[in-house]
Short mmCIF file of C-alpha atoms in Angstrom, two decimals:
data_model
loop_
_atom_site.label_atom_id
_atom_site.label_comp_id
_atom_site.label_asym_id
_atom_site.label_seq_id
_atom_site.Cartn_x
_atom_site.Cartn_y
_atom_site.Cartn_z
CA MET A 1 -68.35 0.21 -24.62
CA SER A 2 -70.40 0.15 -27.75
CA LYS A 3 -69.53 -1.63 -30.94
CA GLU A 4 -67.48 1.08 -32.33
CA GLU A 5 -65.73 1.59 -29.65
CA ILE A 6 -64.48 -1.72 -29.15
CA ILE A 7 -63.58 -2.47 -33.06
CA ARG A 8 -61.85 1.09 -32.52
CA ALA A 9 -60.08 -0.17 -29.63
CA VAL A 10 -58.86 -3.40 -31.68
CA MET A 11 -57.37 -1.38 -34.52
CA GLU A 12 -55.27 1.04 -32.48
CA CYS A 13 -53.93 -1.77 -30.45
CA ALA A 14 -53.07 -3.81 -33.93
CA VAL A 15 -51.15 -0.55 -35.19
CA LYS A 16 -49.70 -0.54 -31.66
CA LEU A 17 -48.22 -3.95 -31.17
CA GLY A 18 -47.65 -4.44 -35.86
CA HIS A 19 -50.03 -7.50 -35.31
CA THR A 20 -53.63 -9.06 -34.41
CA PRO A 21 -54.06 -8.70 -30.82
CA SER A 22 -54.96 -11.74 -28.47
CA HIS A 23 -57.76 -11.13 -27.02
CA ILE A 24 -55.54 -10.90 -23.61
CA GLU A 25 -53.39 -8.26 -25.40
CA LEU A 26 -56.79 -6.16 -25.88
CA MET A 27 -57.74 -6.72 -22.13
CA LYS A 28 -54.21 -5.11 -21.53
CA HIS A 29 -53.56 -2.52 -23.42
CA ALA A 30 -57.22 -1.31 -24.26
CA ASN A 31 -58.81 -2.41 -21.04
CA VAL A 32 -61.48 -4.15 -23.53
CA SER A 33 -63.46 -7.00 -21.24
CA ARG A 34 -64.70 -10.15 -22.27
CA LYS A 35 -67.70 -9.85 -21.00
CA ALA A 36 -68.18 -6.27 -23.47
CA VAL A 37 -67.10 -8.77 -26.34
CA ARG A 38 -69.85 -11.30 -25.77
CA GLN A 39 -72.37 -8.83 -25.88
CA ALA A 40 -71.61 -6.93 -29.00
CA PHE A 41 -70.20 -9.77 -30.83
CA GLY A 42 -70.58 -12.84 -29.11
CA THR A 43 -67.41 -14.10 -29.55
CA TYR A 44 -63.59 -12.71 -30.33
CA ARG A 45 -63.64 -14.36 -33.73
CA GLY A 46 -66.53 -12.54 -34.49
CA LEU A 47 -65.17 -9.45 -33.30
CA LEU A 48 -62.14 -10.08 -35.44
CA GLU A 49 -64.04 -10.55 -38.56
CA GLN A 50 -65.89 -7.73 -37.94
CA CYS A 51 -62.39 -5.48 -37.53
CA GLY A 52 -61.14 -7.72 -40.77
CA LEU A 53 -58.33 -8.97 -39.07
CA VAL A 54 -57.11 -12.83 -38.99
CA GLY A 55 -56.70 -13.90 -35.85
CA ILE A 56 -53.40 -16.08 -35.01
CA GLY A 57 -52.08 -18.29 -32.31
CA SER A 58 -54.44 -20.68 -29.96
CA GLY A 59 -57.61 -21.48 -31.89
CA TYR A 60 -56.90 -19.98 -35.26
CA ARG A 61 -56.00 -22.68 -38.08
CA ALA A 62 -53.46 -20.59 -40.39
CA PRO A 63 -54.33 -21.54 -44.26
CA LEU A 64 -51.62 -23.97 -45.10
CA GLU A 65 -50.95 -21.15 -48.16
CA ASP A 66 -49.33 -18.90 -44.93
CA LEU A 67 -47.87 -21.53 -43.06
CA PHE A 68 -45.96 -22.57 -46.34
CA ARG A 69 -44.81 -19.02 -47.66
CA ASP A 70 -43.41 -17.86 -43.94
CA TRP A 71 -41.39 -21.86 -43.69
CA ALA A 72 -40.43 -21.53 -47.49
CA THR A 73 -39.26 -17.69 -46.38
CA VAL A 74 -36.63 -19.06 -43.74
CA ALA A 75 -35.41 -21.37 -45.37
CA ARG A 76 -34.13 -18.83 -47.94
CA LYS A 77 -33.32 -16.73 -44.94
CA LEU A 78 -30.87 -18.92 -43.46
CA LYS A 79 -29.87 -21.54 -47.21
CA LYS A 80 -30.87 -24.61 -45.05
CA LEU A 81 -33.94 -26.25 -44.43
CA PRO A 82 -34.86 -24.91 -40.69
CA THR A 83 -34.54 -26.89 -38.00
CA ILE A 84 -36.83 -27.04 -35.13
CA SER A 85 -35.26 -24.47 -32.97
CA GLU A 86 -34.51 -22.27 -35.93
CA TYR A 87 -38.05 -21.95 -36.87
CA ASP A 88 -39.02 -21.28 -33.77
CA PHE A 89 -36.37 -18.21 -33.77
CA GLU A 90 -37.51 -17.51 -37.13
CA SER A 91 -40.80 -17.90 -37.35
CA LYS A 92 -44.35 -15.64 -36.47
CA TYR A 93 -45.87 -18.62 -36.06
CA SER A 94 -45.09 -21.91 -33.41
CA VAL A 95 -43.97 -25.36 -35.21
CA ARG A 96 -47.48 -27.00 -34.07
CA PRO A 97 -49.06 -25.90 -37.04
CA LEU A 98 -46.94 -27.82 -39.29
CA THR A 99 -46.66 -31.19 -37.07
CA LEU A 100 -50.74 -30.96 -36.36
CA ARG A 101 -50.40 -31.19 -40.42
CA PHE A 102 -47.57 -33.81 -40.94
CA GLU A 103 -47.63 -35.21 -38.21
CA THR A 104 -43.71 -34.88 -36.95
CA TRP A 105 -41.07 -32.24 -37.94
CA ARG A 106 -38.99 -34.54 -40.28
CA ASN A 107 -42.29 -35.35 -42.89
CA VAL A 108 -42.94 -31.39 -43.07
CA PRO A 109 -40.01 -30.47 -45.91
CA HIS A 110 -41.80 -33.22 -48.23
CA GLY A 111 -45.26 -32.41 -47.02
CA LEU A 112 -44.57 -28.90 -48.08
CA LYS A 113 -42.59 -29.72 -51.43
CA GLN A 114 -45.46 -31.51 -52.62
CA TYR A 115 -48.18 -28.78 -51.94
CA ALA A 116 -45.93 -26.15 -53.85
CA VAL A 117 -46.03 -28.80 -56.83
CA GLU A 118 -49.48 -29.01 -56.38
CA ARG A 119 -50.22 -25.42 -56.37
CA GLY A 120 -47.65 -24.82 -58.93
CA TRP A 121 -44.99 -22.84 -57.01
CA GLU A 122 -41.72 -24.92 -58.51
CA GLU A 123 -40.51 -21.46 -60.00
CA GLU A 124 -40.83 -18.88 -57.11
CA TRP A 125 -39.70 -21.41 -54.89
CA LYS A 126 -37.25 -23.45 -56.76
CA ASP A 127 -34.21 -22.78 -54.51
CA VAL A 128 -36.37 -24.14 -50.87
CA LEU A 129 -37.47 -27.00 -53.20
CA ALA A 130 -34.12 -28.05 -54.33
CA MET A 131 -33.02 -28.26 -50.52
CA VAL A 132 -35.62 -30.17 -49.94
CA GLU A 133 -34.91 -32.67 -53.04
CA ALA A 134 -31.28 -32.87 -51.81
CA ARG A 135 -32.19 -34.23 -48.25
CA GLU A 136 -34.55 -36.64 -49.57
CA GLN A 137 -31.76 -38.02 -52.17
CA GLU A 138 -29.37 -38.52 -49.32
CA GLU A 139 -31.49 -40.49 -47.58
CA ARG A 140 -32.68 -42.31 -50.26
CA ALA A 141 -28.83 -43.16 -51.00
CA ILE A 142 -28.00 -44.00 -47.49
CA GLU A 143 -31.58 -46.53 -47.33
CA ALA A 144 -30.78 -48.32 -50.19
CA TRP A 145 -27.09 -49.12 -49.42
CA ARG A 146 -28.99 -50.14 -45.70
CA SER A 147 -31.21 -52.45 -47.26
CA LYS A 148 -29.05 -54.21 -49.91
CA PRO A 149 -27.27 -57.31 -48.72
CA GLY A 150 -23.44 -57.34 -48.42
CA PRO A 151 -20.41 -56.58 -45.74
CA ASP A 152 -19.66 -54.24 -49.07
CA ASN A 153 -22.75 -51.91 -48.86
CA VAL A 154 -22.67 -51.31 -45.36
CA ARG A 155 -19.46 -50.18 -45.53
CA ARG A 156 -20.24 -48.12 -48.34
CA ALA A 157 -23.83 -46.44 -46.61
CA ARG A 158 -21.21 -45.85 -43.14
CA ARG A 159 -18.60 -44.00 -45.00
CA PHE A 160 -21.27 -41.95 -46.91
CA ALA A 161 -22.50 -40.90 -43.27
CA ILE A 162 -19.91 -40.46 -41.92
CA LYS A 163 -18.94 -37.89 -44.84
CA SER A 164 -21.88 -36.26 -44.78
CA ALA A 165 -21.72 -35.92 -41.54
CA THR A 166 -18.35 -34.34 -41.31
CA GLU A 167 -18.51 -31.91 -44.14
CA VAL A 168 -19.91 -29.00 -42.71
CA GLN A 169 -19.82 -29.97 -39.45
CA THR A 170 -17.13 -29.66 -36.30
CA PRO A 171 -16.45 -31.71 -33.29
CA GLY A 172 -18.18 -30.42 -30.12
CA PRO A 173 -15.69 -29.50 -27.31
CA GLU A 174 -16.17 -32.39 -25.21
CA SER A 175 -15.09 -35.05 -27.96
CA GLY A 176 -11.74 -35.24 -27.48
CA ASN A 177 -9.33 -38.57 -26.75
CA LYS A 178 -10.74 -40.23 -23.53
CA VAL A 179 -7.29 -40.12 -22.19
CA ASN A 180 -3.79 -38.28 -23.45
CA ARG A 181 -0.70 -38.22 -24.45
CA GLU A 182 0.47 -39.08 -20.91
CA GLY A 183 -1.97 -42.11 -19.93
CA ARG A 184 -4.18 -40.06 -17.83
CA GLU A 185 -7.67 -39.51 -17.97
CA VAL A 186 -9.57 -36.39 -18.67
CA TYR A 187 -12.99 -35.15 -18.07
CA GLY A 188 -15.56 -32.35 -19.40
CA ARG A 189 -15.38 -29.09 -18.13
CA LEU A 190 -16.96 -28.00 -14.87
CA LEU A 191 -21.20 -27.99 -14.54
CA ARG A 192 -21.28 -26.78 -11.02
CA PRO A 193 -24.16 -26.15 -10.21
CA GLY A 194 -25.70 -29.48 -11.45
CA PRO A 195 -26.37 -32.72 -11.24
CA MET A 196 -23.11 -33.89 -12.80
CA ILE A 197 -19.98 -32.37 -11.29
CA CYS A 198 -18.26 -32.51 -15.05
CA ALA A 199 -19.51 -32.59 -18.80
CA PRO A 200 -20.55 -35.78 -20.43
CA THR A 201 -17.44 -37.31 -22.63
CA ASN A 202 -20.03 -39.92 -23.74
CA GLU A 203 -23.28 -40.97 -24.54
CA GLN A 204 -24.11 -42.87 -21.29
CA GLY A 205 -22.91 -39.40 -19.81
CA VAL A 206 -25.61 -37.67 -21.66
CA VAL A 207 -28.07 -40.18 -20.34
CA LEU A 208 -27.11 -39.85 -16.99
CA LEU A 209 -27.82 -36.12 -17.46
CA PHE A 210 -30.46 -36.59 -19.21
CA GLY A 211 -32.62 -38.78 -16.53
CA ALA A 212 -30.85 -36.29 -14.14
CA MET A 213 -33.79 -33.17 -16.03
CA ALA A 214 -35.79 -35.01 -17.08
CA GLU A 215 -38.80 -33.35 -15.45
CA LYS A 216 -37.76 -30.05 -15.55
CA LEU A 217 -37.38 -30.03 -19.09
CA GLY A 218 -41.16 -31.70 -19.16
CA PHE A 219 -40.48 -35.34 -20.16
CA ALA A 220 -41.35 -38.42 -17.70
CA VAL A 221 -39.95 -41.56 -18.95
CA LEU A 222 -41.81 -44.71 -19.99
CA LYS A 223 -38.81 -46.71 -21.18
CA MET A 224 -35.17 -47.06 -21.60
CA GLY A 225 -34.01 -49.78 -23.76
CA THR A 226 -30.85 -51.17 -25.59
CA LYS A 227 -32.01 -50.88 -28.90
CA TYR A 228 -32.46 -47.74 -31.51
CA PRO A 229 -34.11 -45.78 -30.39
CA ASP A 230 -33.12 -45.32 -26.72
CA CYS A 231 -35.72 -44.01 -24.55
CA GLU A 232 -39.47 -43.55 -24.61
CA ALA A 233 -41.01 -40.69 -23.03
CA PHE A 234 -43.99 -38.60 -22.52
CA ARG A 235 -43.38 -34.70 -23.13
CA VAL A 236 -45.95 -32.34 -21.67
CA ARG A 237 -46.92 -29.78 -24.67
CA ASP A 238 -47.83 -26.77 -24.55
CA ASP A 239 -51.32 -27.06 -23.72
CA GLY A 240 -50.67 -29.71 -20.72
CA LYS A 241 -51.50 -32.72 -22.51
CA LEU A 242 -48.95 -35.11 -23.20
CA GLU A 243 -47.75 -36.60 -26.24
CA ARG A 244 -45.37 -39.57 -26.72
CA VAL A 245 -41.98 -39.31 -28.22
CA HIS A 246 -39.23 -41.64 -29.20
CA VAL A 247 -35.60 -40.15 -28.47
CA GLU A 248 -32.06 -41.17 -29.61
CA PHE A 249 -29.36 -40.28 -27.07
CA GLU A 250 -25.95 -39.07 -28.72
CA LEU A 251 -22.96 -36.95 -27.56
CA GLU A 252 -22.81 -34.83 -30.82
CA SER A 253 -26.05 -34.98 -32.99
CA ARG A 254 -24.01 -35.41 -36.34
CA ASN A 255 -23.50 -39.47 -34.66
CA PHE A 256 -26.86 -40.31 -35.69
CA LEU A 257 -25.97 -40.12 -38.99
CA VAL A 258 -22.74 -42.31 -38.53
CA HIS A 259 -24.72 -44.60 -36.57
CA MET A 260 -26.42 -44.54 -39.57
CA HIS A 261 -30.06 -44.79 -37.52
CA GLN A 262 -33.38 -44.00 -39.32
CA THR A 263 -34.68 -40.71 -39.03
CA SER A 264 -38.93 -42.03 -39.65
CA LYS A 265 -38.20 -44.10 -36.55
CA ALA A 266 -37.10 -41.27 -33.77
CA ASP A 267 -38.91 -37.88 -32.70
CA MET A 268 -36.01 -35.95 -31.44
CA ILE A 269 -32.06 -36.10 -30.56
CA VAL A 270 -30.68 -35.55 -26.65
CA CYS A 271 -27.21 -34.19 -26.92
CA TRP A 272 -24.65 -32.91 -25.28
CA TRP A 273 -23.72 -30.80 -28.57
CA HIS A 274 -25.30 -30.14 -31.45
CA ASN A 275 -23.45 -30.30 -34.94
CA TRP A 276 -25.23 -31.93 -37.35
CA LYS A 277 -26.18 -28.82 -39.63
CA ASP A 278 -29.12 -29.79 -41.35
CA CYS A 279 -30.66 -32.46 -38.67
CA PRO A 280 -34.33 -32.77 -39.43
CA LEU A 281 -35.30 -34.38 -36.27
CA GLU A 282 -35.46 -32.13 -33.37
CA VAL A 283 -32.60 -31.32 -30.56
CA ILE A 284 -32.57 -30.82 -27.41
CA GLU A 285 -28.63 -29.81 -26.92
CA LEU A 286 -27.97 -30.16 -23.02
CA SER A 287 -25.10 -27.80 -22.88
CA LYS A 288 -26.89 -25.04 -23.87
CA LEU A 289 -28.64 -25.57 -20.38
CA PHE A 290 -25.48 -24.60 -18.92
#
């Protein structure tokens, strides 16, 4: 194929797909081989430059300005700071470009806020930056109360955390009393088929269920402990490499607030029921798998 034919094929494919095609998509939809691209342009990046297109996906570093506007648009649409799963669903990017820049998802709002302020975008994105500031104020308030000595401050911090957790959340279906009024023990809903007969009704059940499903979920547990966070594990990334993560188990994700854990020490929450609306951490909600 000539250079002109390859460029025409790329442009037609971009129009058909509605985005810049990956090399695999170009081969699939336009039958342009890797060899033809190498002979004519050297690299696929070189081909896209000739076409005036910007590559997306693996191997292409998205500009931070594009990432900010995309993330802020998602936050504005949701009227809240997006969780990892919400951003994955709503964004044209994956979470990886942001987590690579800011190390963890919980650092993303603050990092992007600082970037917006440096660029002078406070007025344009006033509503989104206000969400970030509200999150930061809440975290500072809890941490300030935790750091002061005396039982009164601990109680105040716990009341604040409980209030934050319950104002906008609802309890999970498995979080009722363990024993009903007749004194009979109650159980979670049936999960068959599955590693447990009934759904968890406490944190220990979540731990057992995660352990039974860890390999299928892409985890290899390194260590379980009795102190926060509960678990240290390897997780398989999309590129096949491993990353170490710290996991906290909860029956309901909002219990993380009630227990007054510091978000800086955990990477994710594994729970049965996710009911913490503005959770800054990644959440794996096991109930969605059944």
